[in-house]
XYZ file of C-alpha atoms in Angstrom:
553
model
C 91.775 115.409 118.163
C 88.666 114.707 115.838
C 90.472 111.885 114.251
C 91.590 110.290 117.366
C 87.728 109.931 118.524
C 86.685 109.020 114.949
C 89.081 106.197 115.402
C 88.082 105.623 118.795
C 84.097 105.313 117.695
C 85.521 102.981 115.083
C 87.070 100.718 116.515
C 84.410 100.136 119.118
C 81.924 99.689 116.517
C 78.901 101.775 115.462
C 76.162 101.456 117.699
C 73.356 103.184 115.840
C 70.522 103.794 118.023
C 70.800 102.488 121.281
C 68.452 104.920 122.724
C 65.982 104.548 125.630
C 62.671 105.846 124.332
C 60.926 106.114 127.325
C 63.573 108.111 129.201
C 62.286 111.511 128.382
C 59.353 113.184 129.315
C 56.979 114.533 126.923
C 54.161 116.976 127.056
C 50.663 114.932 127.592
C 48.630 117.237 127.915
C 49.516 119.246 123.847
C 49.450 115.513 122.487
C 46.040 114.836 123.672
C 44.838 118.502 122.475
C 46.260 117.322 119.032
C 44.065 114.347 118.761
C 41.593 116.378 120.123
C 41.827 118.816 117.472
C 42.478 116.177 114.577
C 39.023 114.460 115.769
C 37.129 117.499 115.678
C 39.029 117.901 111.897
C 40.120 121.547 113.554
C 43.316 121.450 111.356
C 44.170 124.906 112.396
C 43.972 124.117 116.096
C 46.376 121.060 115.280
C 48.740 123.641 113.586
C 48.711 125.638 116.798
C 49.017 122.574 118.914
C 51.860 121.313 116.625
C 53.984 124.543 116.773
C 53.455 124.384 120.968
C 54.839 120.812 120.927
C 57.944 121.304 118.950
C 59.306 124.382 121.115
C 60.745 122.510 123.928
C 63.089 120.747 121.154
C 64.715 123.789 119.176
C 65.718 125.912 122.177
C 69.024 125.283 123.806
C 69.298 124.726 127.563
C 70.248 127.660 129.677
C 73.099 126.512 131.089
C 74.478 125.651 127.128
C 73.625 128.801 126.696
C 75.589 130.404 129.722
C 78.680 128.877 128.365
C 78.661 129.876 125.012
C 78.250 133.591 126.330
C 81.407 133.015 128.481
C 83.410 131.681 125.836
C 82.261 134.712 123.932
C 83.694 137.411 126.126
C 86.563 139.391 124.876
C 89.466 140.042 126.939
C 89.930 143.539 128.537
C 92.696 144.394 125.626
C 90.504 143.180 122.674
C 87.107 144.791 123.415
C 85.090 145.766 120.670
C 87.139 143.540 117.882
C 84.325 141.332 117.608
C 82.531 143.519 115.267
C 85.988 143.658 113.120
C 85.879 139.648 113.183
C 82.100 139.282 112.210
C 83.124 141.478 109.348
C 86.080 139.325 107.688
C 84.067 136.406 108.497
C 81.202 137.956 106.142
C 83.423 139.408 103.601
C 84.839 136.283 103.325
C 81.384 134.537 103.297
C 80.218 136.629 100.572
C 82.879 135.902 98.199
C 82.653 131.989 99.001
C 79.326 132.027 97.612
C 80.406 133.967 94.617
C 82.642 131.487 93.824
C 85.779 133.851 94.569
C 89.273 131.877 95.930
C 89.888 135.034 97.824
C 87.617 133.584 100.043
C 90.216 131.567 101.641
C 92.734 134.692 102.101
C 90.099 136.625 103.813
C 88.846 133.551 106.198
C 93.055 132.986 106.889
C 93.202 136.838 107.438
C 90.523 136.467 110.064
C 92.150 133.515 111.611
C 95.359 135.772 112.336
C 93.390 138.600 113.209
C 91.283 136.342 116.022
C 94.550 134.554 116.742
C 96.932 137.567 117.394
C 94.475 140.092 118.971
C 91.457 138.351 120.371
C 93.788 134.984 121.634
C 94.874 131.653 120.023
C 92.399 129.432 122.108
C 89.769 131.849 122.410
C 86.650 130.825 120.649
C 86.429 133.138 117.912
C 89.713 131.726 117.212
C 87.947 128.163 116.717
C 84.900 129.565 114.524
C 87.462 130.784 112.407
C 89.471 127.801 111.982
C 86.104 125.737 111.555
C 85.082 128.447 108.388
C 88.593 127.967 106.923
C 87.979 123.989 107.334
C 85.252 124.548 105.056
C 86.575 126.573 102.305
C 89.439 124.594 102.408
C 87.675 121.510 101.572
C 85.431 123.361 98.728
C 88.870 124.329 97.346
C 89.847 120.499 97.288
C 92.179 120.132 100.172
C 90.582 118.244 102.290
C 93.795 117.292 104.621
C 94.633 120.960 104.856
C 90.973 120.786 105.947
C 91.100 118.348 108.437
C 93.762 119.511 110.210
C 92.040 123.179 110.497
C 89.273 121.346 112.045
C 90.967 119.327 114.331
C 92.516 122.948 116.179
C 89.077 123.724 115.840
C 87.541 121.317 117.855
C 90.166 120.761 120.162
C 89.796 124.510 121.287
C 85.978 123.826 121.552
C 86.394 120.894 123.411
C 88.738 123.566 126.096
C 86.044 125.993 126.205
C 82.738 124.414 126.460
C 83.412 120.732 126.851
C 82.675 117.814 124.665
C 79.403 117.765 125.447
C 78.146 121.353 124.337
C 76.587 121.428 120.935
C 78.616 123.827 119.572
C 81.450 121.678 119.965
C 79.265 118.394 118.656
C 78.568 120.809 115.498
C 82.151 120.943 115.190
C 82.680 117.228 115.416
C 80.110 116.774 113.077
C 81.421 119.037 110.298
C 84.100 116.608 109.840
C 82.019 114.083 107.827
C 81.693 115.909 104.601
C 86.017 116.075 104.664
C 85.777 112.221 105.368
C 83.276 111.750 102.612
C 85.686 113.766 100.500
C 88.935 111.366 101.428
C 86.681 108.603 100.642
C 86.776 107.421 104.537
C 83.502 106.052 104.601
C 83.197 104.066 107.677
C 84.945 107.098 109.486
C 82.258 109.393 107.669
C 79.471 107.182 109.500
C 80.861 107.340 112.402
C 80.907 111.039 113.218
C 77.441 111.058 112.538
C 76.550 107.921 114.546
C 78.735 109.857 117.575
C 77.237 113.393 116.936
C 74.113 111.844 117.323
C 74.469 110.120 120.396
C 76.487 113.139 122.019
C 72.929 115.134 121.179
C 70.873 112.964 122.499
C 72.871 112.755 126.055
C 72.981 116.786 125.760
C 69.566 117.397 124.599
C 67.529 114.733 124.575
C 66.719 111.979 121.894
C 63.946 114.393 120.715
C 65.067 117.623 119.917
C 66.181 118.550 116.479
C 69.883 118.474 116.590
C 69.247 114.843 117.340
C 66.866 114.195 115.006
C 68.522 116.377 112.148
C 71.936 114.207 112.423
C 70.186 110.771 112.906
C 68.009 111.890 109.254
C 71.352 112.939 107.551
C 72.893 109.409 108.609
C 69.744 108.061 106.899
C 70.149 110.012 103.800
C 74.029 108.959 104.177
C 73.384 105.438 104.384
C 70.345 105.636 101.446
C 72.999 107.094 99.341
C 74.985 104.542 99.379
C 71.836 101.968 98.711
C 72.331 100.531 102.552
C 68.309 100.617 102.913
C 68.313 98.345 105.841
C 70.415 100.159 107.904
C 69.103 103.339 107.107
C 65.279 101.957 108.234
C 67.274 100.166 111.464
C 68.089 103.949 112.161
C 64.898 105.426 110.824
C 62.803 103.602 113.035
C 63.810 105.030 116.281
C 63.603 108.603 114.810
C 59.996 108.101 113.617
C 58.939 106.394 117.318
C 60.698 109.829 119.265
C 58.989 112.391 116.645
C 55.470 110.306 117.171
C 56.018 110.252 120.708
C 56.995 114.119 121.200
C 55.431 115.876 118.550
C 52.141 113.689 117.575
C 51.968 110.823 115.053
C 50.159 113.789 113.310
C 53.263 116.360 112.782
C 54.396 116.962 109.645
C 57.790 115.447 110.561
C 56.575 112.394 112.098
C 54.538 111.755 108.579
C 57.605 112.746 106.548
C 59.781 110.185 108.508
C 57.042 107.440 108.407
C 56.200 108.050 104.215
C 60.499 107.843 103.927
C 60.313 104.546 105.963
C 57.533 103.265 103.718
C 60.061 104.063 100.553
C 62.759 101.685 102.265
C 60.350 98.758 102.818
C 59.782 98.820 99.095
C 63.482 99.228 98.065
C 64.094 96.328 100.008
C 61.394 94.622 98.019
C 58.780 94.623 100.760
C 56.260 96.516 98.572
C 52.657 95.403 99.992
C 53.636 96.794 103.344
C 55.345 99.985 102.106
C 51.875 100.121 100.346
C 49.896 99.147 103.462
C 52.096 101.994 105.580
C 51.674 104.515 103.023
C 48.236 104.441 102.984
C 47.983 104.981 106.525
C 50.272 107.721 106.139
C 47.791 109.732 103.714
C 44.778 108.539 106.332
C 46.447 110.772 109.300
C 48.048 113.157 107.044
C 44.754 114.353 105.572
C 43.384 114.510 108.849
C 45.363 116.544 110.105
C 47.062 118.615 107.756
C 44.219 118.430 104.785
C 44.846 116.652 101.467
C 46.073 119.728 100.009
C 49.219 119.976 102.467
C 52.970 118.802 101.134
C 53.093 115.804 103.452
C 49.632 114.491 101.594
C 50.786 115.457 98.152
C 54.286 113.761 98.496
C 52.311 110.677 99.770
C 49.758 110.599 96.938
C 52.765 110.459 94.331
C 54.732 107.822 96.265
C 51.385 105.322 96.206
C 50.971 106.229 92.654
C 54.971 105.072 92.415
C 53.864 101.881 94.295
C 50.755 101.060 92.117
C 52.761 101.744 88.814
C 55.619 99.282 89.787
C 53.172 96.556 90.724
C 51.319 97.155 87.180
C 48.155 98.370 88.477
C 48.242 101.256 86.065
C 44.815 102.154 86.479
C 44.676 103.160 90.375
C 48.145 104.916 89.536
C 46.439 106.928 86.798
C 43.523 108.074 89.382
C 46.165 108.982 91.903
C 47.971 111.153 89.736
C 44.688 112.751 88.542
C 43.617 113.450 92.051
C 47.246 115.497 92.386
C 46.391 116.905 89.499
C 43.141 118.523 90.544
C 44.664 119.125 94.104
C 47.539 121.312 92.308
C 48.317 124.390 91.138
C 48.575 124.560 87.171
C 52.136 124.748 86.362
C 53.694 124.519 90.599
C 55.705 121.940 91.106
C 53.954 119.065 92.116
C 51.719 119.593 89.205
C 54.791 119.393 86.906
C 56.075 115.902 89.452
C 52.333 114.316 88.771
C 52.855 114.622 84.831
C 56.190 113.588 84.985
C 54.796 110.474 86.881
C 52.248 110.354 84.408
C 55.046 110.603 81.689
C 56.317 107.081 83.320
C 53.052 105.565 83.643
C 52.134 106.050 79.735
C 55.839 104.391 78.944
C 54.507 101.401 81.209
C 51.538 101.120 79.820
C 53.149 101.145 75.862
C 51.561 104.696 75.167
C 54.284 106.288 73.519
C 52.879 109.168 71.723
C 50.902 110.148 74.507
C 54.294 110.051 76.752
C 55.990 112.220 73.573
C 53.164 114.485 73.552
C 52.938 115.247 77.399
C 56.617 115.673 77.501
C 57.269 118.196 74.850
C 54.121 120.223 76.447
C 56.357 119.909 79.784
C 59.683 120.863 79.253
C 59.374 124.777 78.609
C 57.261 125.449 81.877
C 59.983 122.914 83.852
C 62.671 125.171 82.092
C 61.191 127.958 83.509
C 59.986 126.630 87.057
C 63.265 125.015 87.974
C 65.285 127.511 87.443
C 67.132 128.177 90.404
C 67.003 123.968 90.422
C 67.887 123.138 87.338
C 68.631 119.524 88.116
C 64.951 118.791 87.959
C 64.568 119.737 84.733
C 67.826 117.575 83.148
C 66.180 114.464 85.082
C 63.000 114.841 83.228
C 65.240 115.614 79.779
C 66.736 112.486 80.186
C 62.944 110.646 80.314
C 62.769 112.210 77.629
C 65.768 110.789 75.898
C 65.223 107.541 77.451
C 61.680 107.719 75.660
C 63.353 108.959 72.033
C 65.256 105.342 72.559
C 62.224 103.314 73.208
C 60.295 105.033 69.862
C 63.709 103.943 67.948
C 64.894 107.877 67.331
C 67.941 106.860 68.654
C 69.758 109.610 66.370
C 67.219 112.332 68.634
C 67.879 110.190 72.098
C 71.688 110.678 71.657
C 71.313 114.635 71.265
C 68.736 114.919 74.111
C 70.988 112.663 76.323
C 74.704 114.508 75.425
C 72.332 117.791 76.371
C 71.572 116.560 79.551
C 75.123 115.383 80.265
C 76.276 118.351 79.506
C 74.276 119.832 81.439
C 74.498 118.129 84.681
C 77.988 118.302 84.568
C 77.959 122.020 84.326
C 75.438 122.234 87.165
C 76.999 119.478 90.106
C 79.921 118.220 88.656
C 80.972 115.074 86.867
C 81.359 112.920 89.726
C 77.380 113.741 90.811
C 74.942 110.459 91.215
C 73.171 111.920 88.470
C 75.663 112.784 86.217
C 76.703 109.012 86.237
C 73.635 107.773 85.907
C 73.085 110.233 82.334
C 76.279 108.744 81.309
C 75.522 105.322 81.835
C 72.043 105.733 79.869
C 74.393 107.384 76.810
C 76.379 104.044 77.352
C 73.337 102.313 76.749
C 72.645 103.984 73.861
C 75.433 103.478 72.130
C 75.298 99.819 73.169
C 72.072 99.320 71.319
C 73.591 101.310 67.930
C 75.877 99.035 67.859
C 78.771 101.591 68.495
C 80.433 99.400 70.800
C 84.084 100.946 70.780
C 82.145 104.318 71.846
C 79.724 102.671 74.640
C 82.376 100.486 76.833
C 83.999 103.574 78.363
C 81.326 105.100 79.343
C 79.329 101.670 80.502
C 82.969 100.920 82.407
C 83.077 104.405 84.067
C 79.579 104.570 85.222
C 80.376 101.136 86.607
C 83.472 102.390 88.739
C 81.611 105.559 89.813
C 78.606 103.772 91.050
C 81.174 101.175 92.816
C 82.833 104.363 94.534
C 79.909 106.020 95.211
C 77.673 103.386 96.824
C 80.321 100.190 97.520
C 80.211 96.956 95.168
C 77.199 95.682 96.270
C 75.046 98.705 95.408
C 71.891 97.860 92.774
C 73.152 100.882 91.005
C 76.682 99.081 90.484
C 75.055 95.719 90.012
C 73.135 97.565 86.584
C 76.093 99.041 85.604
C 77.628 95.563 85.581
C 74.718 94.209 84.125
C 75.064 96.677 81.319
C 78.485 95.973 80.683
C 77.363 92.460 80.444
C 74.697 93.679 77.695
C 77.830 94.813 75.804
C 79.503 92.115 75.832
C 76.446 89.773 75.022
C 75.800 91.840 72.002
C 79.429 91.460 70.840
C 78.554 87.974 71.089
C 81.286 87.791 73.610
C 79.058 85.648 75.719
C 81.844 84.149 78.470
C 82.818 87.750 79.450
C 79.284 88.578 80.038
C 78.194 85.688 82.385
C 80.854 86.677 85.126
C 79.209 89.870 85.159
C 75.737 89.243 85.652
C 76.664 85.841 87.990
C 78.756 88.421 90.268
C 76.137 90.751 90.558
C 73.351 88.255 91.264
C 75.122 86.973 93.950
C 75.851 90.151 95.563
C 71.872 91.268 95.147
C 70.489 88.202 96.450
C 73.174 87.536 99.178
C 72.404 91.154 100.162
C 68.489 91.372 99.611
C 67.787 88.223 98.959
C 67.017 85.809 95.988
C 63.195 87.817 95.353
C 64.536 90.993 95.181
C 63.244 93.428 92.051
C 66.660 93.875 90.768
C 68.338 90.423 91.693
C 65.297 88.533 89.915
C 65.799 91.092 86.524
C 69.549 90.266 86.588
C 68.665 86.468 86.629
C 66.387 86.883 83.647
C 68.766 88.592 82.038
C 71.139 85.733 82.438
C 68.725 83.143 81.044
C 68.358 85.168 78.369
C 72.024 84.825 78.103
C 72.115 81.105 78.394
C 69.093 80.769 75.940
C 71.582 82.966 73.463
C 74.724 80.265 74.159
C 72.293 77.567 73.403
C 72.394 76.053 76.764
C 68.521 75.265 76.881
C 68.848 73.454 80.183
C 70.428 76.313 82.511
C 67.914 78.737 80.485
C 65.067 76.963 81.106
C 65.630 76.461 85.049
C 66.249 80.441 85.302
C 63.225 81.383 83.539
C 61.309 78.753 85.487
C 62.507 80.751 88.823
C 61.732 84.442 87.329
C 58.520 83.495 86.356
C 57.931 81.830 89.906
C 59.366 84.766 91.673
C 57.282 87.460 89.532
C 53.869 85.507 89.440
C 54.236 85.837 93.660
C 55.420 89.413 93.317
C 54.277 91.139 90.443
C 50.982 89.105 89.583
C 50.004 86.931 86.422
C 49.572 89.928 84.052
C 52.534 91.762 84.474
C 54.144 92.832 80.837
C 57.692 91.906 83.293
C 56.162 88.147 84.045
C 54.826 87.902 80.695
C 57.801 88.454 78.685
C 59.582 85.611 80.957
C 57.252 83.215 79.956
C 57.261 83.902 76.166
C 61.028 83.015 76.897
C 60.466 80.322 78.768
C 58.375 78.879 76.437
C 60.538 79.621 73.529
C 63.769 77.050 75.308
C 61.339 74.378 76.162
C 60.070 74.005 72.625
């Protein structure tokens, strides 16, 4: 049954958010004591105020409610066999998270046991099938999965009705197994109809809605798709300002997200411009101190290190610094930020320095999150390869691989993206027969991953195209970076950060192939494109000219 709506939502197109925002009511009267509070810089009065607002849209409706409790009650015969239930369902909980198979003999021994005593369309009976459509996927059978899911919902849907959340969760836990059969535009699609099935249930503002509408975000982010993800993120942002303050903590997390999308899309003075008026209301009302102010004081110092104003990044990262605890974790993200800054800037020792100081307390810190710690390993291997240890960089990187394998897998984002860098690596030691299978499997990862046109796959091509260049294999590398200049600017257009890189890179190219002319009328448009964008003294801009220079002698 879950496929046949999937298919249905398909067909008819995503909609997205086609919400009315002025449909639902919201409480005046708690907004305007949350301004009033902000003004008089109360900020525990807003925290009251806040917690007030945000009731209305985590409870469920009564008569939601009243239906769930029906579709709860045992039969005359089976009374007091929910306790029995709730107990295999733990059991087999607890050894899921262990990392046990049993697991899934357990959760199929509760399925029997709700089937054959409690009733095969009773709603235990669904719970159980959803669990087992869970652990089935995690096992890596995902059609077994899907199929367990599909009972699932279809009893749901007898029960409580389409409509009832409990049956949308249902419908909704079907996008991880479509992520995991690679069914991407069916993936989308359960979110885009969960979403819309909240908001006529609950309204457009209470947190089911909001929670599905930021994982399609996240979704659609992952796969580099930063326009649609702000075309959805907009809405979301107007409903939280609208119902819970433009001063909430949620509101200023959705606004500072849709400030990072206007810069990936290249739009970086008014990501800037938002931003700052992000850390404006978020100090006002939560204090500079709070997560939402922190997170927005490292993002601007992101913004002012990209755009080569190293100095206002610097004082950024300082004021973090002093806002901090020694050692937390956003004291450990503002050094690492500084750690990039310093490599910007052409400080090298002072990056080494800061980094080997780092690592032990990030060992110990992240812990329980170790993937933090092997993304600031690899700076640190990426910084061994700028000082020329490349002997050091390939130890630190294979650690890190290593590593991230062990902790989320081989097919992770991150994992790829360590590979690819070891590519690199390899590519610049000249030890070409070891770097094109890892430069060509980052490349096909990336491509399944995030689609063709991703700026994740475009670099991968683009490094590939390094390989070949330095092979001196120059007509096998201009495909490559033509192909994914096209796709960049065609997608983001011609001024985009990674589209305008690409086309330096193939100048370079052409400079290399002796073809002066085509060289010469690249470099002219990088150096056009980063003079608007990245002013007259970035290192970026500079090192195009030099180039340019150097074809029109």
């Amino acid at each position: 049954m879950v496929r046949k709506i999937i298919a249905r939502a398909v067909s008819a197109g995503l909609s997205l958010v086609l919400i009315s925002l002025n449909a639902f009511a919201y409480d005046d009267s708690l907004l305007d004591a949350v301004a009033a509070a902000v003004e008089e810089q109360n900020l525990s009065e807003v925290a009251r105020n806040h917690e007030l607002l945000v009731l209305p849209y985590q409870v469920m409706p009564e008569r939601f409610v009243l239906e769930l409790q029906q579709a709860e009650a045992l039969p005359e015969a089976a009374q007091g066999l929910d306790q029995v239930f709730y107990e295999m369902v733990a059991e087999a909980e607890s050894l899921f998270r262990q990392g046990n198979p049993a697991a899934l003999q357990v959760q199929q021994g509760g399925l029997q046991f709700a089937q054959e005593l409690i009733g095969p369309r009773h709603w235990f009976t669904a719970l159980a099938l959803k669990k087992l459509s869970l652990y089935l996927l995690q096992l890596g059978q995902p059609e077994q999965a899907v199929h367990a899911l599909d009972k699932a919902y279809e009893i749901a849907s007898e029960k409580l009705g389409t409509d009832h959340p409990s049956s949308i969760e249902i419908l909704l836990a079907g996008h991880p197994i479509q992520l995991s059969l690679g069914n991407i535009e069916a993936a989308l699609a359960i979110l885009d109809l969960a979403a819309e099935q909240y908001a006529d249930a609950l309204g457009p503002a209470h947190d089911k809605w909001v929670g599905t509408r930021l994982l399609q975000v996240d979704f659609l982010m992952g796969m580099n798709e930063w326009k649609a993800a702000i075309d959805v993120l907009g809405p979301v942002c107007q409903v939280q300002a609208q119902s819970r303050s433009r001063w909430h903590p949620s509101t200023l997390s959705c606004r500072r997200q849709a400030a990072s999308l206007l810069a990936a899309l290249g739009q970086e003075a008014e990501a800037e411009l938002a931003m700052q008026e992000n850390l404006q209301l978020s100090i006002a009302a939560l204090g500079e101190k709070s997560s939402n102010s922190l997170d927005t004081m490292l993002e601007l110092a992101e913004l002012e290190r990209d755009r080569g104003d190293f100095r206002a990044a610097r004082e950024r990262l300082e004021q973090v610094l002093q806002l901090t605890e020694l050692g937390g974790s956003y004291w450990l993200m503002a050094k690492n930020y500084l750690i990039r800054l310093y490599i910007d800037e052409g400080s090298f020792q002072a990056a080494v320095k800061l980094i080997n100081e780092l690592l032990p307390t990030a060992k110990a810190y992240w812990n329980k999150d170790p993937v933090n710690y092997y993304s600031m390993l690899m700076e640190k291997a990426r910084l061994q390869q700028r000082l020329g240890l490349l002997g050091e960089a390939e130890n630190t990187f294979r650690q890190t691989l290593t590593g991230l394998k062990k902790e989320v897998g081989e097919a992770a984002l991150l994992t790829v993206i360590a590979g690819s860098n070891l590519g690199q690596l390899y590519e610049q030691m000249g030890l070409f027969d070891e770097a094109e299978p890892l430069l060509k499997t980052a490349l096909d990862q990336f491509v399944r991953i995030q689609g063709v046109t991703s700026p994740d796959a475009s670099r991968a091509r683009s490094n590939l195209a390094l390989l070949f260049e330095g092979q001196g294999n120059f007509r096998e590398a201009e495909p490559l970076y033509l192909q994914s200049y096209e796709l960049l600017s065609e997608k983001y257009g011609p001024a985009y950060n990674d589209a305008v890189a690409i086309q330096n890179n193939l100048a370079f190219l052409y400079m290399l192939m002796q073809d002066f002319a085509r060289a010469e009328a690249q470099f002219v448009r990088v150096v056009d494109i980063w003079t608007n964008s990245l002013g007259r003294d970035h290192p970026r801009r500079l090192k195009a000219l030099n180039n340019l220079g150097r074809v029109q002698l």
